[in-house]
Amino acid sequence: GEDVEQSLFLSVREGDSSVINCTYTDSSSTYLYWYKQEPGAGLQLLTYIFSNMDMKQDQRLTVLLNKKDKHLSLRIADTQTGDSAIYFCAVARGPGGGNKLTFGTGTQLKVEL
Amino acid sequence: GAVVSQHPSWVICKSGTSVKIECRSLDFQATTMFWYRQFPKQSLMLMATSNEGSKATYEQGVEKDKFLINHASLTLSTLTVTSAHPEDSSFYICSATNQGTGRAGELFFGEGSRLTVL
């Protein structure tokens, strides 16, 4: 099955950029997502990218996809304390997209003053 | 964006009782909803796919008689944890797709329901 890996923890200073990385194994994955989870809450969809794209920018968020290396990253510009949360990448299972997602292990982002 | 709501957000029950968790899509119709389970500091594990008007599809290793799923309408799916035991304590999250947006594969998640079994 699909494996999705992330580093567990990232600490940055307020105002710096944060880069959260994710690797996956299934080359047929077509939709790749980033979700944010605050303590005790559900998941909030931040952004997503199709596998035929290599970059997507949405305000402070930039998603980069290296399909050859099966590597996905999320860059948060001008990181704020409100960005502190756990960030999950998720990959749509199998070709054609679909809604069954495999989630990464989650990266806890801590933003320090 | 589309809103998915879960109820209750937090429930404590005694061992051996059954607990029902509701998942509602508030402003869209969802023919398919998904139920996930999340243990502390871990990722989400897909438990089952809930299809309106038909039986749920369970992932390998998930007991369908233990976790009963009913998707009676296009806006409501329920997960019932039957004869709950302490090991069932977890954070249960549902998600649904708003197929009306045209963005296939885009899921919206509920706020989650924390179950504690004493």
PDB file of C-alpha atoms in Angstrom:
ATOM      1  CA  GLY A   1       0.000   0.000   0.000  1.00  0.00           C
ATOM      2  CA  GLU A   2       0.864   3.640  -0.084  1.00  0.00           C
ATOM      3  CA  ASP A   3       3.303   5.017   2.463  1.00  0.00           C
ATOM      4  CA  VAL A   4       3.381   8.716   3.195  1.00  0.00           C
ATOM      5  CA  GLU A   5       6.174  10.049   5.384  1.00  0.00           C
ATOM      6  CA  GLN A   6       6.759  13.395   7.035  1.00  0.00           C
ATOM      7  CA  SER A   7       9.215  14.709   9.558  1.00  0.00           C
ATOM      8  CA  LEU A   8       7.594  14.902  12.982  1.00  0.00           C
ATOM      9  CA  PHE A   9       8.526  18.340  14.204  1.00  0.00           C
ATOM     10  CA  LEU A  10       9.593  21.730  12.883  1.00  0.00           C
ATOM     11  CA  SER A  11      10.338  24.868  14.839  1.00  0.00           C
ATOM     12  CA  VAL A  12      10.675  28.299  13.220  1.00  0.00           C
ATOM     13  CA  ARG A  13      10.780  31.900  14.333  1.00  0.00           C
ATOM     14  CA  GLU A  14       7.862  34.194  13.645  1.00  0.00           C
ATOM     15  CA  GLY A  15       8.315  35.932  10.308  1.00  0.00           C
ATOM     16  CA  ASP A  16      10.553  33.234   8.850  1.00  0.00           C
ATOM     17  CA  SER A  17       9.464  30.800   6.173  1.00  0.00           C
ATOM     18  CA  SER A  18       8.507  27.246   7.088  1.00  0.00           C
ATOM     19  CA  VAL A  19       9.012  24.306   4.764  1.00  0.00           C
ATOM     20  CA  ILE A  20       7.255  21.061   5.557  1.00  0.00           C
ATOM     21  CA  ASN A  21       8.257  18.041   3.515  1.00  0.00           C
ATOM     22  CA  CYS A  22       6.422  14.884   2.550  1.00  0.00           C
ATOM     23  CA  THR A  23       7.403  11.812   0.573  1.00  0.00           C
ATOM     24  CA  TYR A  24       5.093   9.182  -0.847  1.00  0.00           C
ATOM     25  CA  THR A  25       5.501   5.886  -2.622  1.00  0.00           C
ATOM     26  CA  ASP A  26       2.599   5.456  -5.036  1.00  0.00           C
ATOM     27  CA  SER A  27       3.555   7.028  -8.355  1.00  0.00           C
ATOM     28  CA  SER A  28      -0.042   6.804  -9.568  1.00  0.00           C
ATOM     29  CA  SER A  29      -1.221   9.289  -6.948  1.00  0.00           C
ATOM     30  CA  THR A  30      -3.082  12.065  -8.692  1.00  0.00           C
ATOM     31  CA  TYR A  31      -4.223  14.485  -6.005  1.00  0.00           C
ATOM     32  CA  LEU A  32      -1.983  15.608  -3.176  1.00  0.00           C
ATOM     33  CA  TYR A  33      -3.258  17.648  -0.268  1.00  0.00           C
ATOM     34  CA  TRP A  34      -2.113  19.635   2.723  1.00  0.00           C
ATOM     35  CA  TYR A  35      -4.292  19.785   5.810  1.00  0.00           C
ATOM     36  CA  LYS A  36      -3.902  21.714   9.053  1.00  0.00           C
ATOM     37  CA  GLN A  37      -5.037  20.384  12.401  1.00  0.00           C
ATOM     38  CA  GLU A  38      -5.177  22.560  15.482  1.00  0.00           C
ATOM     39  CA  PRO A  39      -5.296  20.922  18.936  1.00  0.00           C
ATOM     40  CA  GLY A  40      -8.488  18.973  19.529  1.00  0.00           C
ATOM     41  CA  ALA A  41      -9.964  19.960  16.192  1.00  0.00           C
ATOM     42  CA  GLY A  42     -10.698  18.373  12.858  1.00  0.00           C
ATOM     43  CA  LEU A  43      -8.725  18.920   9.699  1.00  0.00           C
ATOM     44  CA  GLN A  44      -8.784  22.051   7.635  1.00  0.00           C
ATOM     45  CA  LEU A  45      -7.938  21.763   3.961  1.00  0.00           C
ATOM     46  CA  LEU A  46      -5.206  24.259   3.163  1.00  0.00           C
ATOM     47  CA  THR A  47      -4.423  23.546  -0.434  1.00  0.00           C
ATOM     48  CA  TYR A  48      -3.991  20.765  -2.943  1.00  0.00           C
ATOM     49  CA  ILE A  49      -2.151  20.096  -6.160  1.00  0.00           C
ATOM     50  CA  PHE A  50      -2.749  17.865  -9.138  1.00  0.00           C
ATOM     51  CA  SER A  51      -0.011  15.487 -10.164  1.00  0.00           C
ATOM     52  CA  ASN A  52       0.380  17.230 -13.523  1.00  0.00           C
ATOM     53  CA  MET A  53       1.490  20.422 -11.777  1.00  0.00           C
ATOM     54  CA  ASP A  54       4.819  21.111 -10.159  1.00  0.00           C
ATOM     55  CA  MET A  55       3.920  24.234  -8.243  1.00  0.00           C
ATOM     56  CA  LYS A  56       0.893  25.974  -6.828  1.00  0.00           C
ATOM     57  CA  GLN A  57       0.836  29.244  -4.921  1.00  0.00           C
ATOM     58  CA  ASP A  58      -2.003  30.467  -2.758  1.00  0.00           C
ATOM     59  CA  GLN A  59      -1.264  33.632  -0.776  1.00  0.00           C
ATOM     60  CA  ARG A  60       1.362  32.657   1.832  1.00  0.00           C
ATOM     61  CA  LEU A  61       1.324  29.001   0.823  1.00  0.00           C
ATOM     62  CA  THR A  62       3.451  27.474  -1.908  1.00  0.00           C
ATOM     63  CA  VAL A  63       3.221  23.802  -2.776  1.00  0.00           C
ATOM     64  CA  LEU A  64       6.026  22.171  -4.726  1.00  0.00           C
ATOM     65  CA  LEU A  65       5.713  18.724  -6.254  1.00  0.00           C
ATOM     66  CA  ASN A  66       8.636  16.684  -7.539  1.00  0.00           C
ATOM     67  CA  LYS A  67       6.866  13.787  -9.126  1.00  0.00           C
ATOM     68  CA  LYS A  68      10.072  12.029 -10.126  1.00  0.00           C
ATOM     69  CA  ASP A  69      11.261  11.912  -6.525  1.00  0.00           C
ATOM     70  CA  LYS A  70       7.698  11.572  -5.128  1.00  0.00           C
ATOM     71  CA  HIS A  71       8.346  14.563  -2.920  1.00  0.00           C
ATOM     72  CA  LEU A  72       5.827  17.188  -1.882  1.00  0.00           C
ATOM     73  CA  SER A  73       6.519  20.290   0.154  1.00  0.00           C
ATOM     74  CA  LEU A  74       4.526  23.086   1.709  1.00  0.00           C
ATOM     75  CA  ARG A  75       6.158  26.461   2.207  1.00  0.00           C
ATOM     76  CA  ILE A  76       4.523  28.964   4.520  1.00  0.00           C
ATOM     77  CA  ALA A  77       5.865  32.467   4.021  1.00  0.00           C
ATOM     78  CA  ASP A  78       6.024  34.944   6.924  1.00  0.00           C
ATOM     79  CA  THR A  79       5.052  32.279   9.444  1.00  0.00           C
ATOM     80  CA  GLN A  80       2.860  33.528  12.275  1.00  0.00           C
ATOM     81  CA  THR A  81       2.105  32.113  15.726  1.00  0.00           C
ATOM     82  CA  GLY A  82      -1.352  31.221  14.467  1.00  0.00           C
ATOM     83  CA  ASP A  83       0.274  28.832  12.038  1.00  0.00           C
ATOM     84  CA  SER A  84       1.350  26.597  14.926  1.00  0.00           C
ATOM     85  CA  ALA A  85      -0.453  23.311  14.334  1.00  0.00           C
ATOM     86  CA  ILE A  86       0.039  19.840  12.937  1.00  0.00           C
ATOM     87  CA  TYR A  87       0.250  19.684   9.160  1.00  0.00           C
ATOM     88  CA  PHE A  88      -0.697  16.529   7.310  1.00  0.00           C
ATOM     89  CA  CYS A  89       0.015  15.745   3.721  1.00  0.00           C
ATOM     90  CA  ALA A  90      -2.406  13.326   2.130  1.00  0.00           C
ATOM     91  CA  VAL A  91      -2.364  11.478  -1.127  1.00  0.00           C
ATOM     92  CA  ALA A  92      -5.320  10.260  -3.131  1.00  0.00           C
ATOM     93  CA  ARG A  93      -5.064   6.540  -3.460  1.00  0.00           C
ATOM     94  CA  GLY A  94      -4.717   5.190  -6.960  1.00  0.00           C
ATOM     95  CA  PRO A  95      -5.276   6.704 -10.383  1.00  0.00           C
ATOM     96  CA  GLY A  96      -8.175   8.962 -11.231  1.00  0.00           C
ATOM     97  CA  GLY A  97      -8.147  10.832  -7.952  1.00  0.00           C
ATOM     98  CA  GLY A  98     -10.958   9.511  -5.861  1.00  0.00           C
ATOM     99  CA  ASN A  99     -11.554  10.331  -2.255  1.00  0.00           C
ATOM    100  CA  LYS A 100      -9.664   7.667  -0.346  1.00  0.00           C
ATOM    101  CA  LEU A 101      -6.755   9.449   1.183  1.00  0.00           C
ATOM    102  CA  THR A 102      -3.609   8.116   2.767  1.00  0.00           C
ATOM    103  CA  PHE A 103      -2.310  10.522   5.352  1.00  0.00           C
ATOM    104  CA  GLY A 104       1.223  11.225   6.346  1.00  0.00           C
ATOM    105  CA  THR A 105       2.350  11.022   9.924  1.00  0.00           C
ATOM    106  CA  GLY A 106       1.895  14.753  10.451  1.00  0.00           C
ATOM    107  CA  THR A 107       4.455  17.477  11.141  1.00  0.00           C
ATOM    108  CA  GLN A 108       4.026  19.578  14.237  1.00  0.00           C
ATOM    109  CA  LEU A 109       4.967  23.159  13.458  1.00  0.00           C
ATOM    110  CA  LYS A 110       5.912  25.353  16.371  1.00  0.00           C
ATOM    111  CA  VAL A 111       6.293  29.056  15.746  1.00  0.00           C
ATOM    112  CA  GLU A 112       8.379  30.915  18.287  1.00  0.00           C
ATOM    113  CA  LEU A 113       8.497  34.621  18.934  1.00  0.00           C
TER     114      LEU A 113
ATOM    115  CA  GLY B   1     -16.223  26.487   1.797  1.00  0.00           C
ATOM    116  CA  ALA B   2     -18.323  23.446   2.496  1.00  0.00           C
ATOM    117  CA  VAL B   3     -19.132  22.695   6.135  1.00  0.00           C
ATOM    118  CA  VAL B   4     -19.145  19.295   7.787  1.00  0.00           C
ATOM    119  CA  SER B   5     -20.329  19.066  11.371  1.00  0.00           C
ATOM    120  CA  GLN B   6     -19.966  16.257  13.887  1.00  0.00           C
ATOM    121  CA  HIS B   7     -21.906  15.627  17.047  1.00  0.00           C
ATOM    122  CA  PRO B   8     -21.103  15.097  19.822  1.00  0.00           C
ATOM    123  CA  SER B   9     -17.679  16.680  19.925  1.00  0.00           C
ATOM    124  CA  TRP B  10     -16.846  14.914  23.165  1.00  0.00           C
ATOM    125  CA  VAL B  11     -18.398  11.896  24.827  1.00  0.00           C
ATOM    126  CA  ILE B  12     -17.503   9.809  27.863  1.00  0.00           C
ATOM    127  CA  CYS B  13     -19.233   6.495  28.323  1.00  0.00           C
ATOM    128  CA  LYS B  14     -19.035   3.375  30.426  1.00  0.00           C
ATOM    129  CA  SER B  15     -17.538   0.188  29.079  1.00  0.00           C
ATOM    130  CA  GLY B  16     -20.133  -1.998  27.386  1.00  0.00           C
ATOM    131  CA  THR B  17     -22.398   0.804  26.216  1.00  0.00           C
ATOM    132  CA  SER B  18     -22.902   1.943  22.635  1.00  0.00           C
ATOM    133  CA  VAL B  19     -22.172   5.408  21.369  1.00  0.00           C
ATOM    134  CA  LYS B  20     -23.484   7.080  18.213  1.00  0.00           C
ATOM    135  CA  ILE B  21     -21.583   9.831  16.444  1.00  0.00           C
ATOM    136  CA  GLU B  22     -23.250  11.894  13.742  1.00  0.00           C
ATOM    137  CA  CYS B  23     -21.634  13.496  10.722  1.00  0.00           C
ATOM    138  CA  ARG B  24     -23.614  16.069   8.762  1.00  0.00           C
ATOM    139  CA  SER B  25     -22.863  17.989   5.614  1.00  0.00           C
ATOM    140  CA  LEU B  26     -24.525  21.317   6.321  1.00  0.00           C
ATOM    141  CA  ASP B  27     -24.568  23.073   2.971  1.00  0.00           C
ATOM    142  CA  PHE B  28     -24.080  20.361   0.413  1.00  0.00           C
ATOM    143  CA  GLN B  29     -25.122  16.828  -0.396  1.00  0.00           C
ATOM    144  CA  ALA B  30     -22.613  14.089   0.171  1.00  0.00           C
ATOM    145  CA  THR B  31     -23.224  10.703  -1.405  1.00  0.00           C
ATOM    146  CA  THR B  32     -20.007   9.493   0.150  1.00  0.00           C
ATOM    147  CA  MET B  33     -18.607  10.157   3.586  1.00  0.00           C
ATOM    148  CA  PHE B  34     -15.519   8.737   5.225  1.00  0.00           C
ATOM    149  CA  TRP B  35     -14.819   7.812   8.822  1.00  0.00           C
ATOM    150  CA  TYR B  36     -11.334   8.078  10.266  1.00  0.00           C
ATOM    151  CA  ARG B  37      -9.813   7.261  13.595  1.00  0.00           C
ATOM    152  CA  GLN B  38      -6.916   9.159  15.069  1.00  0.00           C
ATOM    153  CA  PHE B  39      -4.867   8.068  18.058  1.00  0.00           C
ATOM    154  CA  PRO B  40      -2.926  10.684  20.046  1.00  0.00           C
ATOM    155  CA  LYS B  41      -0.017  12.152  18.106  1.00  0.00           C
ATOM    156  CA  GLN B  42      -0.694   9.861  15.183  1.00  0.00           C
ATOM    157  CA  SER B  43      -2.069  10.171  11.706  1.00  0.00           C
ATOM    158  CA  LEU B  44      -5.592   9.488  10.564  1.00  0.00           C
ATOM    159  CA  MET B  45      -6.533   5.935   9.717  1.00  0.00           C
ATOM    160  CA  LEU B  46      -9.393   5.379   7.326  1.00  0.00           C
ATOM    161  CA  MET B  47     -11.948   3.067   8.908  1.00  0.00           C
ATOM    162  CA  ALA B  48     -14.701   2.911   6.336  1.00  0.00           C
ATOM    163  CA  THR B  49     -16.387   4.534   3.399  1.00  0.00           C
ATOM    164  CA  SER B  50     -20.025   5.380   3.955  1.00  0.00           C
ATOM    165  CA  ASN B  51     -22.246   5.336   0.883  1.00  0.00           C
ATOM    166  CA  GLU B  52     -25.726   6.816   0.906  1.00  0.00           C
ATOM    167  CA  GLY B  53     -28.335   4.149   0.515  1.00  0.00           C
ATOM    168  CA  SER B  54     -25.968   1.194   0.568  1.00  0.00           C
ATOM    169  CA  LYS B  55     -23.691  -0.706   2.908  1.00  0.00           C
ATOM    170  CA  ALA B  56     -20.480   0.834   4.089  1.00  0.00           C
ATOM    171  CA  THR B  57     -17.153  -0.424   2.836  1.00  0.00           C
ATOM    172  CA  TYR B  58     -14.781  -1.210   5.666  1.00  0.00           C
ATOM    173  CA  GLU B  59     -11.013  -1.117   5.566  1.00  0.00           C
ATOM    174  CA  GLN B  60      -9.057  -4.220   6.379  1.00  0.00           C
ATOM    175  CA  GLY B  61      -8.912  -4.917  10.083  1.00  0.00           C
ATOM    176  CA  VAL B  62     -11.942  -2.801  11.000  1.00  0.00           C
ATOM    177  CA  GLU B  63     -14.770  -4.807  12.566  1.00  0.00           C
ATOM    178  CA  LYS B  64     -18.013  -3.921  10.836  1.00  0.00           C
ATOM    179  CA  ASP B  65     -20.103  -5.334  13.691  1.00  0.00           C
ATOM    180  CA  LYS B  66     -18.192  -3.192  16.128  1.00  0.00           C
ATOM    181  CA  PHE B  67     -18.371   0.034  14.162  1.00  0.00           C
ATOM    182  CA  LEU B  68     -21.819   0.294  12.608  1.00  0.00           C
ATOM    183  CA  ILE B  69     -22.185   2.877   9.870  1.00  0.00           C
ATOM    184  CA  ASN B  70     -25.467   4.144   8.515  1.00  0.00           C
ATOM    185  CA  HIS B  71     -25.761   6.692   5.714  1.00  0.00           C
ATOM    186  CA  ALA B  72     -29.485   7.193   5.576  1.00  0.00           C
ATOM    187  CA  SER B  73     -29.581  10.518   3.754  1.00  0.00           C
ATOM    188  CA  LEU B  74     -27.419  12.679   1.538  1.00  0.00           C
ATOM    189  CA  THR B  75     -26.471  14.883   4.484  1.00  0.00           C
ATOM    190  CA  LEU B  76     -26.085  12.453   7.373  1.00  0.00           C
ATOM    191  CA  SER B  77     -23.872   9.506   8.216  1.00  0.00           C
ATOM    192  CA  THR B  78     -23.695   7.934  11.659  1.00  0.00           C
ATOM    193  CA  LEU B  79     -21.011   5.817  13.295  1.00  0.00           C
ATOM    194  CA  THR B  80     -22.100   3.669  16.223  1.00  0.00           C
ATOM    195  CA  VAL B  81     -19.406   2.162  18.399  1.00  0.00           C
ATOM    196  CA  THR B  82     -21.118  -0.883  19.867  1.00  0.00           C
ATOM    197  CA  SER B  83     -20.229  -2.365  23.241  1.00  0.00           C
ATOM    198  CA  ALA B  84     -17.452   0.164  23.632  1.00  0.00           C
ATOM    199  CA  HIS B  85     -14.300  -0.723  25.522  1.00  0.00           C
ATOM    200  CA  PRO B  86     -11.423   1.458  26.713  1.00  0.00           C
ATOM    201  CA  GLU B  87      -9.340   0.524  23.684  1.00  0.00           C
ATOM    202  CA  ASP B  88     -12.020   2.161  21.516  1.00  0.00           C
ATOM    203  CA  SER B  89     -11.181   5.503  23.077  1.00  0.00           C
ATOM    204  CA  SER B  90      -9.997   7.699  20.248  1.00  0.00           C
ATOM    205  CA  PHE B  91     -10.675  10.776  18.150  1.00  0.00           C
ATOM    206  CA  TYR B  92     -13.121   9.943  15.367  1.00  0.00           C
ATOM    207  CA  ILE B  93     -13.257  12.239  12.354  1.00  0.00           C
ATOM    208  CA  CYS B  94     -15.599  12.154   9.393  1.00  0.00           C
ATOM    209  CA  SER B  95     -15.160  13.738   6.014  1.00  0.00           C
ATOM    210  CA  ALA B  96     -17.321  14.299   2.977  1.00  0.00           C
ATOM    211  CA  THR B  97     -16.787  15.430  -0.550  1.00  0.00           C
ATOM    212  CA  ASN B  98     -18.724  18.248  -2.147  1.00  0.00           C
ATOM    213  CA  GLN B  99     -19.059  16.908  -5.629  1.00  0.00           C
ATOM    214  CA  GLY B 100     -20.931  20.012  -6.612  1.00  0.00           C
ATOM    215  CA  THR B 101     -17.718  22.045  -6.556  1.00  0.00           C
ATOM    216  CA  GLY B 102     -16.384  20.116  -9.515  1.00  0.00           C
ATOM    217  CA  ARG B 103     -13.108  19.626  -7.658  1.00  0.00           C
ATOM    218  CA  ALA B 104     -12.993  15.885  -7.540  1.00  0.00           C
ATOM    219  CA  GLY B 105     -11.192  14.465  -4.576  1.00  0.00           C
ATOM    220  CA  GLU B 106     -11.593  17.527  -2.357  1.00  0.00           C
ATOM    221  CA  LEU B 107     -12.648  16.446   1.091  1.00  0.00           C
ATOM    222  CA  PHE B 108     -14.006  18.519   3.955  1.00  0.00           C
ATOM    223  CA  PHE B 109     -13.586  17.312   7.483  1.00  0.00           C
ATOM    224  CA  GLY B 110     -15.739  17.501  10.560  1.00  0.00           C
ATOM    225  CA  GLU B 111     -14.434  18.868  13.821  1.00  0.00           C
ATOM    226  CA  GLY B 112     -13.950  15.397  15.229  1.00  0.00           C
ATOM    227  CA  SER B 113     -15.533  13.531  18.123  1.00  0.00           C
ATOM    228  CA  ARG B 114     -13.432  12.491  21.077  1.00  0.00           C
ATOM    229  CA  LEU B 115     -14.633   9.254  22.651  1.00  0.00           C
ATOM    230  CA  THR B 116     -13.426   8.213  26.088  1.00  0.00           C
ATOM    231  CA  VAL B 117     -14.558   4.836  27.363  1.00  0.00           C
ATOM    232  CA  LEU B 118     -14.163   4.273  31.086  1.00  0.00           C
TER     233      LEU B 118
END
